[in-house]
Coordinates of C-alpha atoms and ligand atoms in Angstrom, one line a residue:
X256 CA 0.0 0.0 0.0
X257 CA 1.7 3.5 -1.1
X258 CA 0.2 6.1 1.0
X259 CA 0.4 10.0 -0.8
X260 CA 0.8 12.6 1.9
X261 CA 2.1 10.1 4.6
X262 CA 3.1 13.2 6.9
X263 CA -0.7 14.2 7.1
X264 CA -3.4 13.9 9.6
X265 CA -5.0 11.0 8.1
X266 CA -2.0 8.8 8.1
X267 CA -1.5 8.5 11.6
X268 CA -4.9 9.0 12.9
X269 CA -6.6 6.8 10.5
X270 CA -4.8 5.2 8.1
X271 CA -2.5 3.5 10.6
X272 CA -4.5 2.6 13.2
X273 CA -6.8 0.9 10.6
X274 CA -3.7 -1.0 9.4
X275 CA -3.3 -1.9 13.0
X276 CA -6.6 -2.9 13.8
X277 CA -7.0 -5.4 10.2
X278 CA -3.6 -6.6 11.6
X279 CA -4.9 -7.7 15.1
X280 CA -8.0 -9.0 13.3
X281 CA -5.4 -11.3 10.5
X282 CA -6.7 -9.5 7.6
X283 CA -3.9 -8.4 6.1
X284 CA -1.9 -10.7 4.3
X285 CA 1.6 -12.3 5.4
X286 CA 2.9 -10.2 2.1
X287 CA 2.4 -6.8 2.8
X288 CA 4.3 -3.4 3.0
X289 CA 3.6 0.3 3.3
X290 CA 5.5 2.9 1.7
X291 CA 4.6 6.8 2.6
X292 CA 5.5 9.3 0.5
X293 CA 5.6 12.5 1.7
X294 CA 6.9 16.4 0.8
X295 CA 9.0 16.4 4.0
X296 CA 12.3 15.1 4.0
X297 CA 12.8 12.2 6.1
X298 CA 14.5 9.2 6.5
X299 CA 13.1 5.6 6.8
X300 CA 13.8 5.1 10.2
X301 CA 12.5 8.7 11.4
X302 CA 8.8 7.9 9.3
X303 CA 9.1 4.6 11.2
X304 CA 9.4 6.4 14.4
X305 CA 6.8 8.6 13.5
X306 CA 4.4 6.0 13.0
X307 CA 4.8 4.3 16.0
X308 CA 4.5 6.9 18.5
X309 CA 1.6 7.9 16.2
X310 CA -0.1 4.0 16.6
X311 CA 0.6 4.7 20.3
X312 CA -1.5 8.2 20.6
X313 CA -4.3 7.2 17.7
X314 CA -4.7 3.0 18.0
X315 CA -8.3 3.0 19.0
X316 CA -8.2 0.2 21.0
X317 CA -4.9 0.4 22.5
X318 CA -1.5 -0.7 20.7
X319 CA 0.3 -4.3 21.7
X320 CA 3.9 -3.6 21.3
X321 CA 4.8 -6.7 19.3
X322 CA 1.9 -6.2 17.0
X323 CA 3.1 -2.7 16.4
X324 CA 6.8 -3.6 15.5
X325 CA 5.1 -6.2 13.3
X326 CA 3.4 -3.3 11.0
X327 CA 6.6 -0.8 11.6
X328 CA 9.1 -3.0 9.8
X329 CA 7.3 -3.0 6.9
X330 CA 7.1 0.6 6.8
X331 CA 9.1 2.5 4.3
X332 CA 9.7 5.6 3.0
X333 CA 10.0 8.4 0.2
X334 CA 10.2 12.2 0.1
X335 CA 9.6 14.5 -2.9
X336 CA 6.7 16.6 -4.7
X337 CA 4.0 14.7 -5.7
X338 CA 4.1 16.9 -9.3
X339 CA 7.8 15.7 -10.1
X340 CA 8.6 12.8 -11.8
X341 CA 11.6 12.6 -10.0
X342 CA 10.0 11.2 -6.9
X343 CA 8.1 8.4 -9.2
X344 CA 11.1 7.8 -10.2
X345 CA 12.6 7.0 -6.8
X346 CA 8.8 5.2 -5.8
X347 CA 9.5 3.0 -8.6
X348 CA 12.6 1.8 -7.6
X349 CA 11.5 1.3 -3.7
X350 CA 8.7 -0.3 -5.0
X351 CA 11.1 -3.1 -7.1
X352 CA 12.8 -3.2 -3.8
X353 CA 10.1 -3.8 -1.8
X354 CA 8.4 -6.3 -4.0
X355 CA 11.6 -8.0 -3.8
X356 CA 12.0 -7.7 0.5
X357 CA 8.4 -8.5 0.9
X358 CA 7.2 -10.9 -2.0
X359 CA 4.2 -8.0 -2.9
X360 CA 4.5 -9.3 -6.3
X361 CA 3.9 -5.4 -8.3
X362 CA 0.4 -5.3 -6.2
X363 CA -0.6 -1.7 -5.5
X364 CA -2.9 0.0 -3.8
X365 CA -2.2 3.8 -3.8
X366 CA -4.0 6.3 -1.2
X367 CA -4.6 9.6 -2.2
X368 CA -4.3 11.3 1.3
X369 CA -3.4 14.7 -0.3
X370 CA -5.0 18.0 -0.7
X371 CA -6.9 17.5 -3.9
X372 CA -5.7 20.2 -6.0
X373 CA -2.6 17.2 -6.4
X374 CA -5.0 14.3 -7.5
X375 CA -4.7 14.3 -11.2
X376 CA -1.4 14.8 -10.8
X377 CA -0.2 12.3 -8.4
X378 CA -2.4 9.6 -10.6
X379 CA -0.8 11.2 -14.4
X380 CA 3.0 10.7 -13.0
X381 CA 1.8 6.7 -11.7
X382 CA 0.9 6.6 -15.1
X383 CA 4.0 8.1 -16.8
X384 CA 6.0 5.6 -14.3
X385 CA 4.2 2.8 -15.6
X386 CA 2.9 2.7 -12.2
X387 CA -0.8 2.6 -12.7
X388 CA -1.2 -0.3 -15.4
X389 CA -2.4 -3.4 -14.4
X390 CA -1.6 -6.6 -16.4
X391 CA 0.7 -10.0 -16.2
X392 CA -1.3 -10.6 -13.0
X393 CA -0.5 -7.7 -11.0
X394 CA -3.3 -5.1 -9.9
X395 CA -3.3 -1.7 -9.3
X396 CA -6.0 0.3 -7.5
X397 CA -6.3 3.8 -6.4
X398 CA -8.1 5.3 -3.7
X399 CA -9.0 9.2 -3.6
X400 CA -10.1 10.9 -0.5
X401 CA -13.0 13.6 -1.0
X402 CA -13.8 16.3 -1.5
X403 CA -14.4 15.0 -5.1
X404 CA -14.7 18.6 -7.0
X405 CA -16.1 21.7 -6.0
X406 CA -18.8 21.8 -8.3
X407 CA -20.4 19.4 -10.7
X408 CA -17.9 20.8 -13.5
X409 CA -14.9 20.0 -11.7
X410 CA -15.9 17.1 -10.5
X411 CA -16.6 16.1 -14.4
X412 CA -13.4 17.7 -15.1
X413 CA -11.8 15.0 -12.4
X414 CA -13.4 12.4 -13.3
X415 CA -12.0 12.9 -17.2
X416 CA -8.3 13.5 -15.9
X417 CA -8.3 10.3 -13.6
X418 CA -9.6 8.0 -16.4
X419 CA -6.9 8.9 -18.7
X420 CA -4.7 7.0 -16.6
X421 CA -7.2 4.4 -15.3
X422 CA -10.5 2.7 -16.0
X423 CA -13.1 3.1 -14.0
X424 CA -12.5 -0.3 -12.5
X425 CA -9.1 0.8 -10.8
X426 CA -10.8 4.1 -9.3
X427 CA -11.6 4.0 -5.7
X428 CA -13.9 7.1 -4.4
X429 CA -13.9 7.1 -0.7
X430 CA -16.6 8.5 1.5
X431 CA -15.6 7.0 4.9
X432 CA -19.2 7.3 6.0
X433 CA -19.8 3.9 4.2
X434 CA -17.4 2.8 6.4
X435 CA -19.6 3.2 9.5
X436 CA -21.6 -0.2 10.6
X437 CA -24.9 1.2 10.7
X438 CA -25.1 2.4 7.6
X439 CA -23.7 -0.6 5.9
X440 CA -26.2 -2.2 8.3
X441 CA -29.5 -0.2 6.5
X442 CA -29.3 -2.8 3.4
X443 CA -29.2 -5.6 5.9
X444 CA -31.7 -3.8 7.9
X445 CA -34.3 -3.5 4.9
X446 CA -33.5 -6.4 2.8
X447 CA -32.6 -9.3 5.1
X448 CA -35.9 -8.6 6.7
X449 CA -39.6 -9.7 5.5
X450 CA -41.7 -7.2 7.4
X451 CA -40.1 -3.6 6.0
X452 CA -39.8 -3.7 2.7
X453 CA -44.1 -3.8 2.3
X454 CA -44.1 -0.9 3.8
X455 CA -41.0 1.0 3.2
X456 CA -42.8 3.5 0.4
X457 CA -45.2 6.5 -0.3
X458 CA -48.2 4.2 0.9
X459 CA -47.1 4.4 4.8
X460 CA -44.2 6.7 4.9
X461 CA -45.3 10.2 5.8
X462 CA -41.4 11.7 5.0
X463 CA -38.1 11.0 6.3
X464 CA -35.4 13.1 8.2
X465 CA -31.6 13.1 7.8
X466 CA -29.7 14.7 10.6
X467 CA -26.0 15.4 10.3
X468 CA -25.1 17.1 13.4
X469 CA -21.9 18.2 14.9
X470 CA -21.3 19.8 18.0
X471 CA -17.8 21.0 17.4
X472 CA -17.3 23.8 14.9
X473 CA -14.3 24.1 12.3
X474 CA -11.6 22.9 14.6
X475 CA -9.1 24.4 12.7
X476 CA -9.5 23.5 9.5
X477 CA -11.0 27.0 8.4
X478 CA -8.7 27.3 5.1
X479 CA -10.4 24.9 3.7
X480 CA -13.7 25.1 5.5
X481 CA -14.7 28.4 4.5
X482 CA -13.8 27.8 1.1
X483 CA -16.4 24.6 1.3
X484 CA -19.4 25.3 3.5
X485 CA -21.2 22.7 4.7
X486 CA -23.3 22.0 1.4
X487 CA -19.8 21.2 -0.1
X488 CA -18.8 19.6 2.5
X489 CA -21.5 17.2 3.6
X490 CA -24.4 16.5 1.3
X491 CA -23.4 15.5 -2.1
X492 CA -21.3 13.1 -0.3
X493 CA -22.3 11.9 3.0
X494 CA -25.6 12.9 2.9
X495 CA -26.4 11.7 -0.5
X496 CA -25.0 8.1 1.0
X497 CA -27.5 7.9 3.8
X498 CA -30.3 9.3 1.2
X499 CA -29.8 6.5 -1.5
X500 CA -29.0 3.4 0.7
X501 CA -32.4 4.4 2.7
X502 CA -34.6 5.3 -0.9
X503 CA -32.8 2.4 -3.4
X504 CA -34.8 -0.3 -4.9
X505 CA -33.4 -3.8 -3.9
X506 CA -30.4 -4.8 -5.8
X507 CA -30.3 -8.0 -7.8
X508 CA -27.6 -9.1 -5.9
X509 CA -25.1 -7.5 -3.4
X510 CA -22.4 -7.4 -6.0
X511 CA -20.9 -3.7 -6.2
X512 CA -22.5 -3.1 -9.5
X513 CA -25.6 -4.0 -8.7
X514 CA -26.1 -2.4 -5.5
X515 CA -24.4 0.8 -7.3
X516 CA -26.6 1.0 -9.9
X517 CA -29.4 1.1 -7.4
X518 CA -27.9 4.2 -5.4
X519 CA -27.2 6.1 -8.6
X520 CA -30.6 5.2 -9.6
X521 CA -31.8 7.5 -6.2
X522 CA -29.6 9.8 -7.4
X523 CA -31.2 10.7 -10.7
X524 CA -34.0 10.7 -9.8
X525 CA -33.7 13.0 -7.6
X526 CA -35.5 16.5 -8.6
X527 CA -32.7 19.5 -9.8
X528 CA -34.8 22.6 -7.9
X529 CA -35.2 25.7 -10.3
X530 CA -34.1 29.1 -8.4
X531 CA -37.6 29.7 -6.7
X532 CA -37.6 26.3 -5.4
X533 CA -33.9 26.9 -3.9
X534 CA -35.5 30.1 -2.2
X535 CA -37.9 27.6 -0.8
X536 CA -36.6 24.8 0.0
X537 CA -33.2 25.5 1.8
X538 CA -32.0 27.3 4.0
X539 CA -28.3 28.2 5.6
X540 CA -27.1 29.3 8.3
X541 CA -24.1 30.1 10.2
X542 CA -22.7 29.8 13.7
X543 CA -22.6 33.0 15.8
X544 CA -21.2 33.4 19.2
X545 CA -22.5 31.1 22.2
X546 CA -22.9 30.0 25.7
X547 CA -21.6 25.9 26.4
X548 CA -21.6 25.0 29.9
X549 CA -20.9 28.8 30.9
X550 CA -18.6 28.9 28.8
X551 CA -18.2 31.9 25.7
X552 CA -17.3 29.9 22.3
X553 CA -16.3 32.2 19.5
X554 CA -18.7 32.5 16.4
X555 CA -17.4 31.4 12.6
X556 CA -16.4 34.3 11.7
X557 CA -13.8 34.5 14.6
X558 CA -12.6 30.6 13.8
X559 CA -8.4 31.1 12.8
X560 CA -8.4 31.1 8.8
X561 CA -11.9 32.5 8.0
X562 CA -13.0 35.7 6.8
X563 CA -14.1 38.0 9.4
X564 CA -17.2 39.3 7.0
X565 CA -17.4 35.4 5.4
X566 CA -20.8 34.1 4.3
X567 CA -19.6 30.9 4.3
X568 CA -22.3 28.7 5.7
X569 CA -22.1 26.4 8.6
X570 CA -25.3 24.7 8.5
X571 CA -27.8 23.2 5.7
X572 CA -31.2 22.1 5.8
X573 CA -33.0 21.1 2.3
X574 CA -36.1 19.3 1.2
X575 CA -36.1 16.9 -1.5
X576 CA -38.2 14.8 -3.6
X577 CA -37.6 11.8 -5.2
X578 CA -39.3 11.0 -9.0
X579 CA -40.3 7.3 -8.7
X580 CA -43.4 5.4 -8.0
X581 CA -42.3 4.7 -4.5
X582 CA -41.2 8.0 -3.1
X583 CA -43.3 10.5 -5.5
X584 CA -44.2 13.4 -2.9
X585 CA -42.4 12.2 0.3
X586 CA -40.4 14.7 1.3
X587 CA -36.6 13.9 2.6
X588 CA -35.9 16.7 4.7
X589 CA -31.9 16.5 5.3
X590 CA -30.1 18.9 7.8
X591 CA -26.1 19.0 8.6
X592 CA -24.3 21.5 10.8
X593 CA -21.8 22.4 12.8
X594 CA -21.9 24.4 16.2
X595 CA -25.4 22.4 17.0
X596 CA -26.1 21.0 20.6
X597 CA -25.8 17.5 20.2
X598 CA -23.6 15.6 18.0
X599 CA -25.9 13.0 16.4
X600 CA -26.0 11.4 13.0
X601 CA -29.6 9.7 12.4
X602 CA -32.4 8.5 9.7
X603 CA -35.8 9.2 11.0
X604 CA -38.3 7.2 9.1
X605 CA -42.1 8.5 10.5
X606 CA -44.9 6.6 9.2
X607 CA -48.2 7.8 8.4
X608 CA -50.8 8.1 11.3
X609 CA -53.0 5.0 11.6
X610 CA -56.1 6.2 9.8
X611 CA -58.5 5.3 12.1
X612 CA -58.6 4.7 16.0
X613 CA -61.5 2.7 17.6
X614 CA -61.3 4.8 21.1
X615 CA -63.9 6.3 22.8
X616 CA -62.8 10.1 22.1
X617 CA -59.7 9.6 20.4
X618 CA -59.4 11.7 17.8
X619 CA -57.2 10.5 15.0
X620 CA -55.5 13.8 14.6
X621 CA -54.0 13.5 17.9
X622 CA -52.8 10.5 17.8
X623 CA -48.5 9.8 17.8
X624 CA -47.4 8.6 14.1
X625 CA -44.6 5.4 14.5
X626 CA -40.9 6.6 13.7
X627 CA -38.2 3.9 13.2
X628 CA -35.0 6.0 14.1
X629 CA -31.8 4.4 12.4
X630 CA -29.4 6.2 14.6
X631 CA -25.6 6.0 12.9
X632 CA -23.8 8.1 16.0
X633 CA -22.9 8.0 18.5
X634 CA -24.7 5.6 19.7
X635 CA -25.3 2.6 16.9
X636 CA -29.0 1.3 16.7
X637 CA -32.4 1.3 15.4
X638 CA -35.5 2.3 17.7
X639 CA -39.2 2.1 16.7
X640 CA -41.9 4.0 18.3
X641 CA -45.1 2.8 18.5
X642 CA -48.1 3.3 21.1
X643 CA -48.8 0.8 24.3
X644 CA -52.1 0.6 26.3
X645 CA -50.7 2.1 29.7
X646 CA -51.5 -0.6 32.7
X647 CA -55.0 0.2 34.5
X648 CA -58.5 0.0 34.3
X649 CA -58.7 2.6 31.6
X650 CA -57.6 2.9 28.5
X651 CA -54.9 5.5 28.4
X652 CA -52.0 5.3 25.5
X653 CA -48.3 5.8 25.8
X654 CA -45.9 6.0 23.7
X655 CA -42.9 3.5 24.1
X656 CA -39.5 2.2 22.1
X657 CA -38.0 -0.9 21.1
X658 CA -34.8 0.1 21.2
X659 CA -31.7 -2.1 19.5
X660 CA -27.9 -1.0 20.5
X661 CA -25.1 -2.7 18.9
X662 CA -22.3 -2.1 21.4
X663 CA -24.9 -3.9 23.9
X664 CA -26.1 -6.5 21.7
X665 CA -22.8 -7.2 19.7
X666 CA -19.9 -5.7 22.2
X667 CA -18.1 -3.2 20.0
X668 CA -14.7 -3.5 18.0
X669 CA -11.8 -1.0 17.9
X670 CA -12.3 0.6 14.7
X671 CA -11.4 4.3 13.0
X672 CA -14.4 3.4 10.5
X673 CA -11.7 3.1 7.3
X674 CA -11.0 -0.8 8.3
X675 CA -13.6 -2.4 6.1
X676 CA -13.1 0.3 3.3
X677 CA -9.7 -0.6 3.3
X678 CA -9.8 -4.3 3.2
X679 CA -12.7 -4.2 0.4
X680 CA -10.1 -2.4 -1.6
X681 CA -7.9 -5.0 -1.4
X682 CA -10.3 -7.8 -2.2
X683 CA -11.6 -5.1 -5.1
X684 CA -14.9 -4.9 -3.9
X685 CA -16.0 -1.8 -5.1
X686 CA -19.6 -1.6 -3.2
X687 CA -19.0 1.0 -0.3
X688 CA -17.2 3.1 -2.7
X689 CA -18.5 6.1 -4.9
X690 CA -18.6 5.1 -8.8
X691 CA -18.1 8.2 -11.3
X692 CA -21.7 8.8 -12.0
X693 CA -22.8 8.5 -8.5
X694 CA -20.5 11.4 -7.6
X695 CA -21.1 13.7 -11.0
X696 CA -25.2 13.1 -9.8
X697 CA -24.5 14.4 -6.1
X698 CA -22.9 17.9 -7.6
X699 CA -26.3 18.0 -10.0
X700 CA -28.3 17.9 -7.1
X701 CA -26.4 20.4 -5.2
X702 CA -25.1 22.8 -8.1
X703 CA -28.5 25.2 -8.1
X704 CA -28.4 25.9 -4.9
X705 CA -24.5 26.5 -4.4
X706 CA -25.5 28.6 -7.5
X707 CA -28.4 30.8 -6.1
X708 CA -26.6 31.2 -2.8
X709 CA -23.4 32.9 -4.3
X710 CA -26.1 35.0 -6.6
X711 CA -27.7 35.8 -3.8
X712 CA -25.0 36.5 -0.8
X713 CA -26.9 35.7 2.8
X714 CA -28.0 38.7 4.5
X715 CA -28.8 37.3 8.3
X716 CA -25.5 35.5 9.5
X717 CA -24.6 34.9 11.6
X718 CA -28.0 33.2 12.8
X719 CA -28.0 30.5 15.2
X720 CA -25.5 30.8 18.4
X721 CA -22.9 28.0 19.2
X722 CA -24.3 25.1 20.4
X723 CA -27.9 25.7 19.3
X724 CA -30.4 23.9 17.1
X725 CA -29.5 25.9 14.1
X726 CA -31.3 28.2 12.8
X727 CA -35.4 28.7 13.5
X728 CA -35.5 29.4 9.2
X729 CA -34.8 25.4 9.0
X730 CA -37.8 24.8 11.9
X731 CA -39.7 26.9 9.6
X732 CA -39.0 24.5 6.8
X733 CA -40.6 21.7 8.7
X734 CA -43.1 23.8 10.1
X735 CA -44.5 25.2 6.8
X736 CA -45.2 21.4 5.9
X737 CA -47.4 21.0 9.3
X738 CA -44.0 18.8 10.3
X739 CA -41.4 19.3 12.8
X740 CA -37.7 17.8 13.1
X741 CA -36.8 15.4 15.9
X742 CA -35.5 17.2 18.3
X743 CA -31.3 17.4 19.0
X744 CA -31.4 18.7 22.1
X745 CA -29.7 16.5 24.7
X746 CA -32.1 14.3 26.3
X747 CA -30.1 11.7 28.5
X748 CA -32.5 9.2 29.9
X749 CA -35.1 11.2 27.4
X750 CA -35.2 7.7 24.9
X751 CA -36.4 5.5 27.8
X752 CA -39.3 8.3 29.1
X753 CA -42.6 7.2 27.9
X754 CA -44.5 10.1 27.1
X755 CA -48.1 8.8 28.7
X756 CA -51.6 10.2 27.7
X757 CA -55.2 9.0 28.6
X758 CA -56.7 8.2 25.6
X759 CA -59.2 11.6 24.6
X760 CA -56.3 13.9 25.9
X761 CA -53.9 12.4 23.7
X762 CA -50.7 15.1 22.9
X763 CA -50.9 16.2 19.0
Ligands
BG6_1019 C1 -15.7 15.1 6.9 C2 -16.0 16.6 6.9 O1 -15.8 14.6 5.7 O2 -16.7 14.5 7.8 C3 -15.9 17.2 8.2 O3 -15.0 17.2 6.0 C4 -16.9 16.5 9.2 O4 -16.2 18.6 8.2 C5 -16.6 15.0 9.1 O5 -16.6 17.0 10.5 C6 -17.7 14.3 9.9 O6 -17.4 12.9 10.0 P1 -17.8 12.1 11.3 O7 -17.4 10.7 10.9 O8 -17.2 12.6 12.5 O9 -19.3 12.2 11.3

């Protein structure tokens, strides 16, 4: 594995500790090596150092020194500028070396972990080197981090440059939410089970939420950040995961092409808004000052690297429809922020009311609708709400959960969330990664409304504090529709409460 930008944050955070932890687990193969190369000038024995303190401070589940000597021996090292064919050069020749040292047989798999103004680049000299073909039994994939474009005409513009070095089949788009278990879990969830796919569509789905919510805000990373925003920087990519693995039709099969047909499917058919629709159906926001647990917290446009006047926004909330015959007129109502006051990643599916209730004074209208909520993080699990006689002579209704955790049904596993993505690569299973199309259909869905908003600068930021909901535009949203979002504020013990109400008083 030759890792671009080996220096970086990913590396040792991620990369590493995901190494570690398909070590521990024997998942990587007896043949294996990593070489890192990097701008800074270093020797092997210094990167080797570096990686091991750095598999000390970032191993998620603790490091066992003989395990960790195990993957540092096989680490090795090259400096130079990714845009010279001078350090290919010198890659090429570590690489003969290696393949020699460690039997890797001309196998590669090359990480992009650079900025991405250096992708087309980095992949053009692999080809030069004769680096990127495949052929007399050797493969050669490549991953590439996001973000995947700016726009839908640079990510087009990518997506040409890449291919004229690689088919499609060596490509590897990483979106390391497709790492996480419970959203590989959804396609289990709905299609290894009889009872949810009847009733997964327009019929008895009322509209579905997807939250996106950080607490933190940019942590640093304002350069890029407030060159991004959080459309950028979220929802063609993320987002539009979570969207498509909850709308797709069942694939023929789980092979990658078949389930990847079915997301991009979602994808297209997925409604571009015209500018009055944009006006309508999104909003933005961004992150002023705020109050944490008596605390002050500075607002966006104070963060180190932004613009003190930016309009860069912080926080997203859209409604979308989907063309087909089994979402046609259910909203999706996605929302992604940072600066909120919970951090909590969830899919709330809420069911239509039941149309008629045989109680004595029970009028329908008041009555709670079920939600299943597929909640990705923190916590991993699925809960559905439904409604329970209350014990006692008379009939009074409560509301109550079935609630499913994996850590307590399953334990949990030391993982960064790039493990599986990483060993799929290997294997070239191509399903949790983003194929051309898929991405090129994410930037058509978001390109309107990245291109009203810079027509149409926003007047009102900052407007939510730090460590608020967001801003009461995106309630609005909801509102308008006679809906309202699940609420983020934090609610320990608050998914255990029943909410009890006699039957004839029951809360709207
Ligand atoms: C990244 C974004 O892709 O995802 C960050 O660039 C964001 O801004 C992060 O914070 C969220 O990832 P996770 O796994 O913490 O939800």
């Amino acid at each position: 594995m030759v890792i671009f930008g080996a220096t970086g944050d990913l590396t040792k955070r991620k990369l590493l500790p995901s190494l570690y932890n398909l070590m521990q687990a024997e998942l990587l193969p007896e043949d294996f090596a990593i070489v890192g190369v990097g701008r800074e000038s270093l020797s092997g024995a210094a990167f080797r150092d570096r990686m091991a303190q750095a598999l000390t401070e970032f191993a998620t589940g603790g490091t066992d020194p003989d395990l960790r000597d195990r993957l540092v021996s096989r680490l090795y090292y090259v400096a130079g500028e990714f845009t010279e064919a001078a350090t290919f050069r010198a890659l090429q020749d570590l690489l003969a070396k290696v393949d020699a040292e460690q039997k890797t047989r001309g196998n590669y798999l090359y990480y992009l972990a650079t900025p991405p103004t250096v992708f087309a680049t980095a992949v053009h000299q692999l080809g030069a080197a004769g680096l990127a073909a495949e052929g007399e039994g050797r493969w050669r994939r490549v991953i590439v981090e996001k973000p995947f474009g700016q726009d839908l005409e640079s990510a087009r513009a990518l997506n040409q440059e890449l291919r004229k070095d690689l088919p499609e089949s060596q490509i590897y788009r990483i979106d390391h939410y497709l790492g996480k278990e419970t959203v590989q879990n959804i396609m289990v969830f709905r299609f290894a089970n009889g009872i949810f796919e009847p009733v997964w569509n327009r019929r008895y789905i009322d509209h579905v939420q997807i939250t996106v919510a950080e607490e933190a805000g940019v942590e640093g990373r304002g350069g890029y950040y407030d060159a991004a925003g959080a459309l950028r920087d979220m929802v063609p990519n993320h987002i539009f995961q979570l969207l498509s693995f909850i709308a797709m039709e069942p694939p023929v099969s789980f092979e990658a092409g078949a389930v990847r047909d079915e997301k991009a499917k979602v994808l297209h058919a997925i409604q571009s808004m015209t500018p009055e629709e944009v006006l309508r159906r999104s909003v933005r926001g961004q992150y002023g000052e705020g109050v944490v647990a008596g605390q002050t917290i500075r607002g966006y446009r104070a963060e180190g690297r932004v613009s003190p006047s930016s309009n860069t926004e912080t926080y997203v909330a859209l409604k979308l429809f989907i063309d087909n015959w089994r979402w046609a007129e259910v909203p999706f109502y996605l929302r992604t922020g940072k600066g909120l006051a919970r951090r909590v990643t969830e899919i709330v599916i809420q069911f239509k009311r039941a149309p008629f209730v045989p109680f004595k004074d029970c009028p329908v209208e008041g009555l709670l609708a079920n939600q299943l909520v597929i909640n990705i993080q923190p916590e991993e699990g699925i809960a559905l709400r439904f409604q329970a006689k209350v014990p006692g002579p008379a009939v009074r209704m409560g509301e109550v959960e079935m609630d499913f955790q994996y850590a307590e049904h399953f334990g949990s596993v030391p993982s960064t969330g790039y493990e599986t993505l990483l060993h799929d690569c290997m294997l070239a299973d191509a399903t949790l990664f983003q194929r051309d199309d898929m991405v090129e259909a994410g930037w058509r869905i978001s390109q309107p409304i990245l291109d009203v908003w810079k027509a149409l600068p926003a007047r009102s930021f900052p407007n939510y504090p730090f460590g608020s909901r967001g801003p009461k535009d995106a309630d609005d949203l909801l509102a308008r529709d006679g809906r309202q979002w699940k609420v983020l504020t934090h609610d320990p013990g608050g998914r255990r409460r029943r909410n009890e109400h006699p039957a004839g008083a029951v809360r709207a």
